[in-house]
Amino acid sequence: MSEAWIPPALILIAGALAVPLVPGRLLKAWLVLVPIVAFLRVLSIGMGIPAAGDSATGATLLGRVPFLGHDLVFGRVDKLSNIFGHVMAIAAVIGSLYALGVRDRAQHVASWLYAGGSLGAIYAGDFLTLFIFWELMAFSSVFLIWLRREPGSNAAGMRYLLVHAAGGVALLAGIVLHCEGSGGGWAFDAFDVHCMDAGSWLILGGFVLNAAVPPLHAWLPDAYGAGTFNGSVFLCAFTTKTAVYALCRGFGGLDILVPLGVAMALYGVVYAVLENDSRRLLAYHIVSQVGYMVAAVGIGTPLAINGACALAFTNVVYKGLLFMGCGSVLHMTGESRFSALGGLYKRMPWTFLLTLVGGLSISAFPLTSGFVSKPLIVAAGFKSHLPAVGFLLMLASVGTFLHTGLKVPYFIFFGKNHCSPEVWERAADPPWNMRAAMTVSAFLCFFGGCYTPYLYGMLPNPVEFNPYTPYHLTETVQILFFTAAGFFLLIRKLEPEPTVSLDTDWFWRMGGRAFRWFARKPVQSLDATFGELYRTAGLAGLMRSAGGVRSFDNRVIDGLVDGLASAVAGIGRRLRGLQRGALQESLALAFAAAAIVAAGVLFFLGAFSR
Amino acid sequence: MNPVKIIDFLRDRCRLLAWIGFVVFAILAAVDAVPSVIDKAHAHTEAEKTPLFWPLFGFVGCALIIILSKAFGHAGIMKREDFYDE
């Protein structure tokens, strides 16, 4: 490395690789210590960034490593990478604290490699480094699904991996086309969104797949609902928000992202109404929340980019809190379906209260972090003269409160008790470390909402926005209270139903099944038919032709060879009569014959040369 | 502090809470309907200056989301839990 610059990703990756070697009694300390060191490293990097107003131009490129004629840049440091690096490191600290009791070391290795991949991608200054860390994220995170070791998690992990492998291939193809084909260069900077080449579109395809933009989104609820109780806490933070970072970096102002983002925000809300599994509901709600961010990237103004970063930051914290709450219910009871839960506040009161904080925060209640982050995007929509975008995003925020603030807490902790005796017996607040992780997140939700300079000071562009105006306060409270009124009036319609909802993953689930059927039925039966045909017609014909060859060999070849041999033997017998044993006479005859032949040859040569 | 006792205390007074809720709704509606109480200069659009705009937006939006989503779900999107089992 050209200078001693330690990437935060390196700390987590090295920490992960050392996990199998750490003695058992030191493991918990290691699990707490390493992410904290990575977070401190991120803080120290952040301190080197000048104060305000230098988002695009003030980047410092550090940690350059020459590799195959390229310069890998591990440390592009500016305000954009700093805010994402900061919150990802927080997510690693909280997620590791939450998973402290997990004995399966492979899960810790996978979690940290995954978090390291995310941090590496965020600080990457060139496409090659970005791609390496991007793939590290995909290939490590899949283990957080597989290691649940339950029926269905293997297949869910495989689907997740296949989708992300396809996205990775698109990204790589795009990088090669853009960097080499169009001469765009290897530095990962903003694209010219008004003149997109094929490579840029492919790179965008790789990014939006990870951001779960429909129709490429269905991997998310499929995988996050199937992950381990602690793995999904990591999953919900890193992949989508790293993609949002990449979109902010590369595609700010790309118009197509605005309708896509708004559609996402509403799509997630609709599916969250239908969903019966609490973690899949939260996963659909990630689609909705990332929709706000994607729309903000599409709007592309400094206020909108600030909004995307602020919402990503706060979302990592409160969505993590919600996944920890539902993960605690799953871990303690073995259930995550609303149709098998209910009334659990008596058994898990602290889990309920902490989950409620996450629900209120994501719904943008005053004094919580959602209240200071989400309005930036809505305001950016209105200020960019896109009133439809502003109102539709407000409608999506009604849906947010409806599901995450009301449906999740109500149907798990109140509502009709659907718990089986075993589930009820097992239910209790989770161990201290899980409660501590949730408490830290809940504190951050309030801290971010009450002390706005903490968040606004990190945003990439200067902030001139005050969320605590009387108008914004009353607007928010009115929407939330009247949404609650609608919820309680129509609560019967929201009663959990034990169903799954068809989504675009139907195409690859059923497509995979159709492919297997195609391999099993037409291809295999064709193969069997040809085998039979060969055995009956081909093999018999071959035997007949072999018999013909054998009789030809016996009669013709053997007869010819035998005849030739008997002819040679006859000539030999006759010649034997000429041999009388007189050597001198024989030599004289031979030389005479040779001389006659030589004279003849010379005569003919002379005649023709003339 | 036992949170269960507090929650049970509140649940036992459901009717009172409902009345408090109605009063809050009325106050919020009144705050919006009476023009001079809240300065709507910060409103993004003219439409927001209509009395009761955001309360109605919240209520109608919530009802629409629930009713339309459920109609969509029951139109063939929601399947039995074992739909994908082989």
XYZ file of N, CA, C and O in Angstrom, chain A residues 266 269-271 273-274 276 337 339 343 345-347 349-350 352-353 375 378-379 382-383 387 391-392 394-396 398-399 402-403 407 413-415 469-472 474-475 477-487 489-491 493-503 505-507 509-510 513 516 520, chain B residues 1-9 11-12 20-33 37-86:
600
model
N -44.773 2.432 -2.825
C -46.164 1.989 -2.693
C -46.286 0.464 -2.809
O -47.107 -0.155 -2.144
N -45.687 -1.202 0.428
C -46.811 -0.977 1.339
C -47.942 -1.964 1.056
O -48.497 -2.574 1.969
N -48.268 -2.149 -0.224
C -49.367 -3.044 -0.593
C -49.055 -4.475 -0.132
O -49.890 -5.143 0.486
N -47.849 -4.934 -0.402
C -47.509 -6.306 -0.027
C -47.393 -6.471 1.487
O -47.635 -7.558 2.007
N -49.399 -5.131 3.579
C -50.765 -5.363 4.067
C -51.086 -6.859 4.010
O -51.703 -7.409 4.913
N -50.612 -7.513 2.943
C -51.000 -8.903 2.706
C -50.172 -9.892 3.527
O -50.590 -11.026 3.727
N -48.187 -12.199 6.103
C -48.525 -12.837 7.380
C -47.291 -13.070 8.251
O -47.416 -13.270 9.451
N -44.934 -15.818 12.446
C -46.176 -15.547 11.712
C -47.223 -14.946 12.647
O -47.425 -15.450 13.752
N -50.276 -15.175 12.369
C -51.380 -16.110 12.588
C -51.042 -17.153 13.651
O -51.889 -17.993 13.976
N -50.889 -11.319 21.649
C -50.994 -11.188 23.109
C -49.682 -11.327 23.867
O -49.679 -11.525 25.081
N -47.429 -9.268 24.844
C -46.861 -8.212 25.701
C -46.714 -8.706 27.134
O -45.828 -8.269 27.868
N -47.565 -9.653 27.538
C -47.474 -10.172 28.909
C -46.189 -10.969 29.119
O -45.656 -11.025 30.220
N -45.707 -11.597 28.040
C -44.509 -12.442 28.162
C -43.241 -11.701 27.745
O -42.150 -12.048 28.196
N -42.594 -7.962 27.514
C -42.946 -6.529 27.555
C -41.845 -5.611 27.032
O -42.125 -4.649 26.318
N -40.600 -5.902 27.360
C -39.502 -5.011 26.918
C -39.303 -5.120 25.408
O -39.017 -4.127 24.741
N -41.639 -5.683 23.343
C -42.739 -4.896 22.775
C -42.385 -3.404 22.773
O -42.496 -2.732 21.737
N -41.944 -2.895 23.919
C -41.686 -1.450 24.013
C -40.579 -1.023 23.049
O -40.690 0.006 22.375
N -38.847 13.796 5.928
C -39.375 15.026 5.312
C -38.414 15.682 4.331
O -38.852 16.423 3.451
N -39.485 14.271 0.979
C -40.803 14.779 0.565
C -40.670 16.252 0.158
O -41.185 16.677 -0.886
N -39.943 17.011 0.962
C -39.744 18.433 0.646
C -39.003 18.594 -0.678
O -39.328 19.479 -1.481
N -41.512 18.166 -3.494
C -42.364 19.348 -3.699
C -41.549 20.510 -4.271
O -41.997 21.213 -5.177
N -40.340 20.699 -3.737
C -39.537 21.843 -4.198
C -39.067 21.670 -5.639
O -38.745 22.647 -6.303
N -45.289 17.593 -7.398
C -46.256 17.406 -6.301
C -46.779 15.975 -6.218
O -47.021 15.468 -5.117
N -46.924 13.812 -2.780
C -48.152 13.256 -2.193
C -48.118 11.727 -2.156
O -48.572 11.117 -1.192
N -47.579 11.116 -3.203
C -47.530 9.641 -3.197
C -46.570 9.134 -2.121
O -46.829 8.102 -1.485
N -46.047 10.691 0.663
C -46.789 10.879 1.918
C -47.783 9.737 2.117
O -47.983 9.256 3.230
N -48.390 9.293 1.009
C -49.317 8.163 1.100
C -48.569 6.906 1.554
O -49.064 6.135 2.386
N -47.354 6.727 1.017
C -46.552 5.568 1.437
C -46.214 5.673 2.922
O -46.121 4.661 3.620
N -48.129 6.957 5.177
C -49.342 6.497 5.868
C -49.276 4.971 5.999
O -49.530 4.404 7.067
N -48.898 4.322 4.886
C -48.767 2.862 4.898
C -47.694 2.395 5.864
O -47.835 1.367 6.529
N -49.127 2.417 9.243
C -50.149 1.379 9.288
C -49.537 -0.001 9.566
O -50.007 -0.742 10.423
N -48.436 -0.325 8.859
C -47.873 -1.677 9.017
C -46.907 -1.780 10.159
O -47.040 -2.625 11.025
N -49.521 -2.457 12.725
C -49.812 -3.880 12.474
C -48.816 -4.797 13.195
O -49.227 -5.758 13.863
N -48.056 -8.489 19.763
C -48.069 -8.298 21.221
C -49.478 -8.097 21.794
O -49.679 -8.174 22.993
N -50.438 -7.744 20.937
C -51.825 -7.610 21.395
C -52.686 -8.490 20.505
O -52.250 -9.576 20.131
N -53.873 -7.999 20.157
C -54.730 -8.745 19.243
C -55.131 -10.096 19.811
O -54.922 -10.400 20.991
N -40.972 22.758 12.607
C -41.829 23.932 12.444
C -43.239 23.527 12.886
O -43.600 22.346 12.802
N -44.040 24.494 13.367
C -45.395 24.132 13.809
C -46.187 23.436 12.701
O -46.919 22.479 12.959
N -46.004 23.889 11.455
C -46.776 23.289 10.366
C -46.402 21.819 10.176
O -47.271 20.942 10.080
N -45.106 21.538 10.139
C -44.673 20.150 9.924
C -45.083 19.259 11.091
O -45.468 18.099 10.907
N -47.739 19.668 13.158
C -49.183 19.368 13.134
C -49.540 18.477 11.949
O -50.350 17.557 12.077
N -48.923 18.730 10.812
C -49.164 17.899 9.621
C -48.887 16.431 9.941
O -49.703 15.540 9.687
N -48.555 14.915 12.952
C -49.402 14.342 14.004
C -50.805 14.062 13.465
O -51.414 13.032 13.774
N -51.312 14.974 12.637
C -52.644 14.760 12.057
C -52.667 13.494 11.204
O -53.567 12.654 11.331
N -51.677 13.358 10.332
C -51.643 12.168 9.470
C -51.583 10.900 10.322
O -52.339 9.949 10.115
N -50.693 10.892 11.323
C -50.487 9.681 12.105
C -51.738 9.316 12.901
O -52.171 8.157 12.907
N -52.341 10.296 13.561
C -53.508 9.984 14.380
C -54.679 9.516 13.525
O -55.396 8.586 13.897
N -54.868 10.142 12.400
C -56.025 9.734 11.584
C -55.741 8.424 10.842
O -56.673 7.698 10.501
N -54.481 8.112 10.620
C -54.139 6.778 10.110
C -54.485 5.728 11.166
O -55.051 4.674 10.863
N -54.142 6.055 12.416
C -54.474 5.129 13.511
C -55.984 4.925 13.590
O -56.458 3.799 13.813
N -56.747 6.008 13.380
C -58.217 5.887 13.402
C -58.670 4.919 12.320
O -59.502 4.026 12.573
N -58.108 5.062 11.120
C -58.450 4.157 10.017
C -58.089 2.721 10.348
O -58.857 1.786 10.075
N -56.940 2.529 10.963
C -56.474 1.180 11.325
C -57.459 0.511 12.275
O -57.877 -0.635 12.060
N -60.554 1.259 12.870
C -61.884 1.060 12.287
C -61.919 -0.155 11.357
O -62.917 -0.860 11.276
N -60.802 -0.383 10.656
C -60.772 -1.475 9.661
C -59.955 -2.667 10.140
O -59.481 -3.469 9.343
N -59.800 -2.777 11.457
C -58.875 -3.788 11.982
C -59.306 -5.217 11.617
O -58.462 -6.098 11.437
N -60.408 -6.241 8.858
C -59.904 -6.589 7.516
C -58.423 -6.962 7.560
O -57.913 -7.578 6.629
N -57.731 -6.526 8.625
C -56.286 -6.784 8.703
C -55.956 -8.035 9.504
O -54.781 -8.352 9.695
N -56.973 -8.723 9.999
C -56.719 -9.954 10.763
C -55.775 -10.863 9.973
O -55.960 -11.036 8.763
N -54.762 -11.434 10.642
C -53.784 -12.239 9.896
C -54.411 -13.447 9.198
O -55.295 -14.098 9.757
N -53.966 -13.679 7.990
C -54.437 -14.841 7.234
C -53.216 -15.704 6.904
O -52.209 -15.166 6.438
N -53.285 -16.994 7.150
C -52.114 -17.858 6.903
C -51.898 -18.097 5.408
O -52.268 -19.145 4.873
N -51.344 -17.113 4.745
C -51.144 -17.208 3.288
C -49.739 -16.756 2.923
O -49.031 -16.160 3.735
N -49.344 -17.049 1.702
C -48.156 -16.419 1.104
C -48.646 -15.631 -0.106
O -49.669 -15.977 -0.693
N -47.908 -14.570 -0.443
C -48.346 -13.730 -1.562
C -47.460 -13.972 -2.770
O -46.232 -14.021 -2.645
N -48.107 -14.111 -3.910
C -47.338 -14.290 -5.147
C -46.628 -12.987 -5.479
O -47.212 -11.912 -5.380
N -45.376 -13.105 -5.860
C -44.612 -11.920 -6.241
C -43.743 -12.301 -7.434
O -43.852 -13.417 -7.944
N -40.914 -13.309 -7.610
C -40.076 -14.504 -7.442
C -40.795 -15.749 -7.988
O -40.159 -16.785 -8.193
N -42.118 -15.641 -8.226
C -42.854 -16.732 -8.867
C -42.144 -17.126 -10.172
O -42.026 -18.316 -10.483
N -41.643 -16.115 -10.897
C -41.048 -16.397 -12.209
C -39.797 -17.249 -12.066
O -39.598 -18.182 -12.825
N -38.913 -18.996 -9.258
C -39.239 -20.255 -8.563
C -39.854 -21.242 -9.562
O -39.414 -22.383 -9.682
N -40.885 -20.763 -10.284
C -41.562 -21.643 -11.232
C -40.696 -21.856 -12.469
O -40.745 -22.922 -13.070
N -38.429 -24.521 -11.581
C -39.151 -25.791 -11.564
C -39.407 -26.266 -13.000
O -39.285 -27.453 -13.298
N -36.293 -27.720 -14.355
C -36.059 -29.071 -13.825
C -36.972 -30.076 -14.529
O -36.562 -31.178 -14.862
N -35.931 -33.169 -16.732
C -36.343 -34.501 -16.311
C -37.189 -35.184 -17.380
O -37.004 -36.346 -17.666
N -39.783 -1.138 37.777
C -40.947 -0.815 36.934
C -41.359 -2.052 36.137
O -40.533 -2.666 35.482
N -42.621 -2.382 36.259
C -43.103 -3.532 35.491
C -43.987 -3.039 34.342
O -45.124 -2.602 34.570
N -43.487 -3.088 33.127
C -44.271 -2.546 32.017
C -45.600 -3.266 31.820
O -46.563 -2.670 31.359
N -45.654 -4.558 32.203
C -46.902 -5.305 32.002
C -48.020 -4.677 32.818
O -49.162 -4.527 32.350
N -47.694 -4.255 34.070
C -48.724 -3.654 34.931
C -49.232 -2.351 34.317
O -50.432 -2.064 34.354
N -48.307 -1.569 33.769
C -48.711 -0.285 33.170
C -49.628 -0.538 31.968
O -50.667 0.098 31.814
N -49.225 -1.508 31.130
C -50.036 -1.801 29.937
C -51.407 -2.325 30.360
O -52.439 -1.914 29.817
N -51.430 -3.214 31.369
C -52.715 -3.737 31.843
C -53.581 -2.623 32.423
O -54.799 -2.600 32.214
N -52.932 -1.701 33.149
C -53.645 -0.553 33.724
C -54.337 0.240 32.606
O -55.508 0.607 32.723
N -55.032 -0.883 29.546
C -56.030 -1.720 28.856
C -57.339 -1.783 29.638
O -58.416 -1.871 29.055
N -57.223 -1.751 30.960
C -58.432 -1.776 31.785
C -59.262 -0.498 31.610
O -60.422 -0.462 31.998
N -60.373 9.831 25.194
C -59.224 10.747 25.073
C -58.802 10.833 23.608
O -58.519 11.910 23.085
N -58.816 9.671 22.927
C -58.465 9.638 21.506
C -59.391 10.528 20.686
O -58.927 11.330 19.873
N -60.707 10.419 20.965
C -61.671 11.246 20.220
C -61.405 12.730 20.459
O -61.479 13.541 19.534
N -61.101 13.065 21.716
C -60.825 14.477 22.036
C -59.594 14.949 21.262
O -59.585 16.046 20.680
N -58.561 14.087 21.224
C -57.332 14.454 20.494
C -57.652 14.649 19.010
O -57.209 15.623 18.391
N -58.446 13.722 18.456
C -58.824 13.863 17.042
C -59.542 15.187 16.817
O -59.280 15.900 15.852
N -60.459 15.510 17.740
C -61.231 16.749 17.593
C -60.306 17.962 17.657
O -60.430 18.902 16.851
N -59.373 17.921 18.607
C -58.449 19.060 18.736
C -57.621 19.200 17.457
O -57.450 20.291 16.913
N -57.104 18.037 16.966
C -56.263 18.077 15.758
C -57.058 18.603 14.566
O -56.549 19.395 13.770
N -58.317 18.158 14.464
C -59.157 18.617 13.361
C -59.423 20.114 13.500
O -59.358 20.862 12.519
N -59.675 20.535 14.732
C -59.968 21.953 14.960
C -58.756 22.815 14.634
O -58.863 23.878 14.004
N -57.586 22.316 15.051
C -56.340 23.046 14.788
C -56.175 23.261 13.285
O -55.741 24.311 12.831
N -56.573 22.246 12.531
C -56.405 22.363 11.091
C -57.499 23.217 10.452
O -57.246 23.963 9.516
N -58.705 23.076 11.005
C -59.842 23.739 10.359
C -59.860 25.247 10.612
O -60.272 26.018 9.756
N -54.841 29.318 13.512
C -54.116 28.626 14.594
C -52.713 28.215 14.129
O -51.715 28.482 14.797
N -52.655 27.583 12.978
C -51.355 27.150 12.453
C -51.042 27.940 11.186
O -51.885 28.045 10.284
N -49.860 28.476 11.147
C -49.434 29.235 9.972
C -49.120 28.248 8.838
O -48.184 27.451 8.941
N -49.938 28.288 7.803
C -49.732 27.342 6.699
C -48.826 27.914 5.603
O -48.845 27.433 4.468
N -48.046 28.890 5.957
C -47.132 29.465 4.963
C -46.093 28.443 4.520
O -45.547 28.533 3.424
N -45.819 27.446 5.404
C -44.819 26.434 5.057
C -45.387 25.313 4.196
O -44.671 24.382 3.847
N -46.703 25.379 3.904
C -47.311 24.307 3.103
C -46.635 24.242 1.730
O -46.253 25.265 1.155
N -46.492 23.003 1.230
C -45.798 22.833 -0.050
C -46.690 23.266 -1.214
O -46.217 23.773 -2.209
N -48.011 22.987 -1.093
C -48.926 23.270 -2.207
C -50.156 24.010 -1.679
O -50.403 24.037 -0.471
N -50.919 24.547 -2.605
C -52.158 25.237 -2.234
C -53.177 24.251 -1.660
O -53.942 24.584 -0.766
N -53.182 23.035 -2.188
C -54.172 22.040 -1.755
C -54.099 21.794 -0.249
O -55.125 21.562 0.411
N -52.896 21.880 0.299
C -52.724 21.595 1.723
C -53.397 22.636 2.603
O -53.590 22.399 3.803
N -53.693 23.794 2.003
C -54.318 24.856 2.811
C -55.819 24.631 2.996
O -56.462 25.316 3.761
N -56.356 23.616 2.290
C -57.760 23.242 2.489
C -57.931 22.748 3.929
O -57.102 21.962 4.398
N -58.986 23.185 4.611
C -59.185 22.696 5.983
C -59.290 21.164 6.020
O -59.871 20.554 5.113
N -58.747 20.590 7.047
C -58.764 19.137 7.292
C -58.057 18.328 6.193
O -58.313 17.138 6.029
N -57.161 18.963 5.454
C -56.509 18.242 4.354
C -55.724 17.031 4.866
O -55.939 15.895 4.420
N -54.797 17.253 5.805
C -53.941 16.136 6.237
C -54.681 15.096 7.077
O -54.431 13.892 6.919
N -55.633 15.510 7.966
C -56.406 14.451 8.649
C -57.157 13.562 7.658
O -57.130 12.337 7.783
N -57.770 14.181 6.663
C -58.490 13.377 5.673
C -57.524 12.542 4.849
O -57.807 11.381 4.514
N -56.381 13.123 4.528
C -55.361 12.394 3.763
C -54.956 11.121 4.523
O -54.887 10.030 3.951
N -54.705 11.279 5.818
C -54.293 10.130 6.635
C -55.386 9.078 6.693
O -55.139 7.887 6.461
N -56.603 9.522 6.981
C -57.702 8.567 7.168
C -58.069 7.873 5.855
O -58.129 6.643 5.781
N -58.297 8.669 4.826
C -58.704 8.090 3.536
C -57.559 7.248 2.951
O -57.788 6.156 2.416
N -56.337 7.756 3.090
C -55.173 7.008 2.583
C -55.075 5.646 3.246
O -54.896 4.618 2.573
N -55.232 5.629 4.564
C -55.147 4.370 5.315
C -56.244 3.407 4.848
O -55.977 2.224 4.575
N -57.478 3.928 4.736
C -58.598 3.069 4.324
C -58.370 2.540 2.908
O -58.575 1.347 2.643
N -57.911 3.412 2.021
C -57.675 2.981 0.638
C -56.594 1.902 0.576
O -56.739 0.907 -0.150
N -55.517 2.114 1.327
C -54.418 1.130 1.304
C -54.930 -0.229 1.765
O -54.674 -1.265 1.135
N -55.691 -0.231 2.865
C -56.166 -1.514 3.399
C -57.130 -2.175 2.405
O -56.966 -3.346 2.035
N -58.116 -1.404 1.943
C -59.178 -2.010 1.128
C -58.642 -2.450 -0.239
O -58.850 -3.595 -0.666
N -57.889 -1.563 -0.886
C -57.391 -1.916 -2.228
C -56.362 -3.040 -2.159
O -56.354 -3.939 -3.007
N -55.477 -3.014 -1.153
C -54.456 -4.072 -1.052
C -55.113 -5.420 -0.822
O -54.729 -6.426 -1.427
N -56.108 -5.434 0.084
C -56.782 -6.712 0.367
C -57.535 -7.207 -0.873
O -57.548 -8.407 -1.155
N -58.150 -6.265 -1.609
C -58.855 -6.675 -2.830
C -57.861 -7.266 -3.823
O -58.112 -8.312 -4.440
N -56.708 -6.620 -3.945
C -55.641 -7.123 -4.825
C -55.185 -8.505 -4.364
O -55.044 -9.438 -5.165
N -54.997 -8.655 -3.065
C -54.527 -9.934 -2.515
C -55.523 -11.048 -2.758
O -55.148 -12.164 -3.124
N -56.806 -10.716 -2.566
C -57.821 -11.766 -2.727
C -58.176 -12.020 -4.188
O -58.954 -12.919 -4.486
N -57.594 -11.225 -5.078
C -57.846 -11.452 -6.510
C -56.911 -12.523 -7.068
O -56.727 -12.621 -8.277
N -56.265 -13.281 -6.201
C -55.424 -14.387 -6.676
C -53.965 -14.284 -6.277
O -53.170 -15.167 -6.573
N -53.613 -13.201 -5.564
C -52.214 -13.038 -5.160
C -51.913 -13.826 -3.883
O -50.841 -14.395 -3.727
N -52.885 -13.859 -2.961
C -52.659 -14.589 -1.702
C -52.965 -16.070 -1.924
O -54.050 -16.420 -2.387
N -51.981 -16.901 -1.577
C -52.132 -18.348 -1.790
C -51.919 -19.074 -0.470
O -51.364 -18.504 0.476
N -52.299 -20.341 -0.462
C -52.061 -21.146 0.745
C -50.570 -21.198 1.075
O -49.739 -21.101 0.186
N -50.273 -21.381 2.372
C -48.872 -21.345 2.802
C -48.003 -22.396 2.114
O -46.804 -22.224 1.976
N -48.642 -23.501 1.714
C -47.853 -24.575 1.097
C -47.838 -24.453 -0.434
O -47.529 -25.415 -1.128
N -48.148 -23.260 -0.937
C -48.259 -23.084 -2.386
C -46.986 -23.509 -3.117
O -47.030 -24.147 -4.154
N -45.838 -23.152 -2.556
C -44.575 -23.454 -3.256
C -43.995 -24.819 -2.878
O -42.952 -25.201 -3.396
N -44.656 -25.521 -1.951
C -44.132 -26.842 -1.573
C -44.280 -27.801 -2.743
O -45.242 -27.723 -3.498
N -43.316 -28.727 -2.838
C -43.391 -29.712 -3.937
C -43.805 -31.066 -3.402
O -43.468 -31.436 -2.322
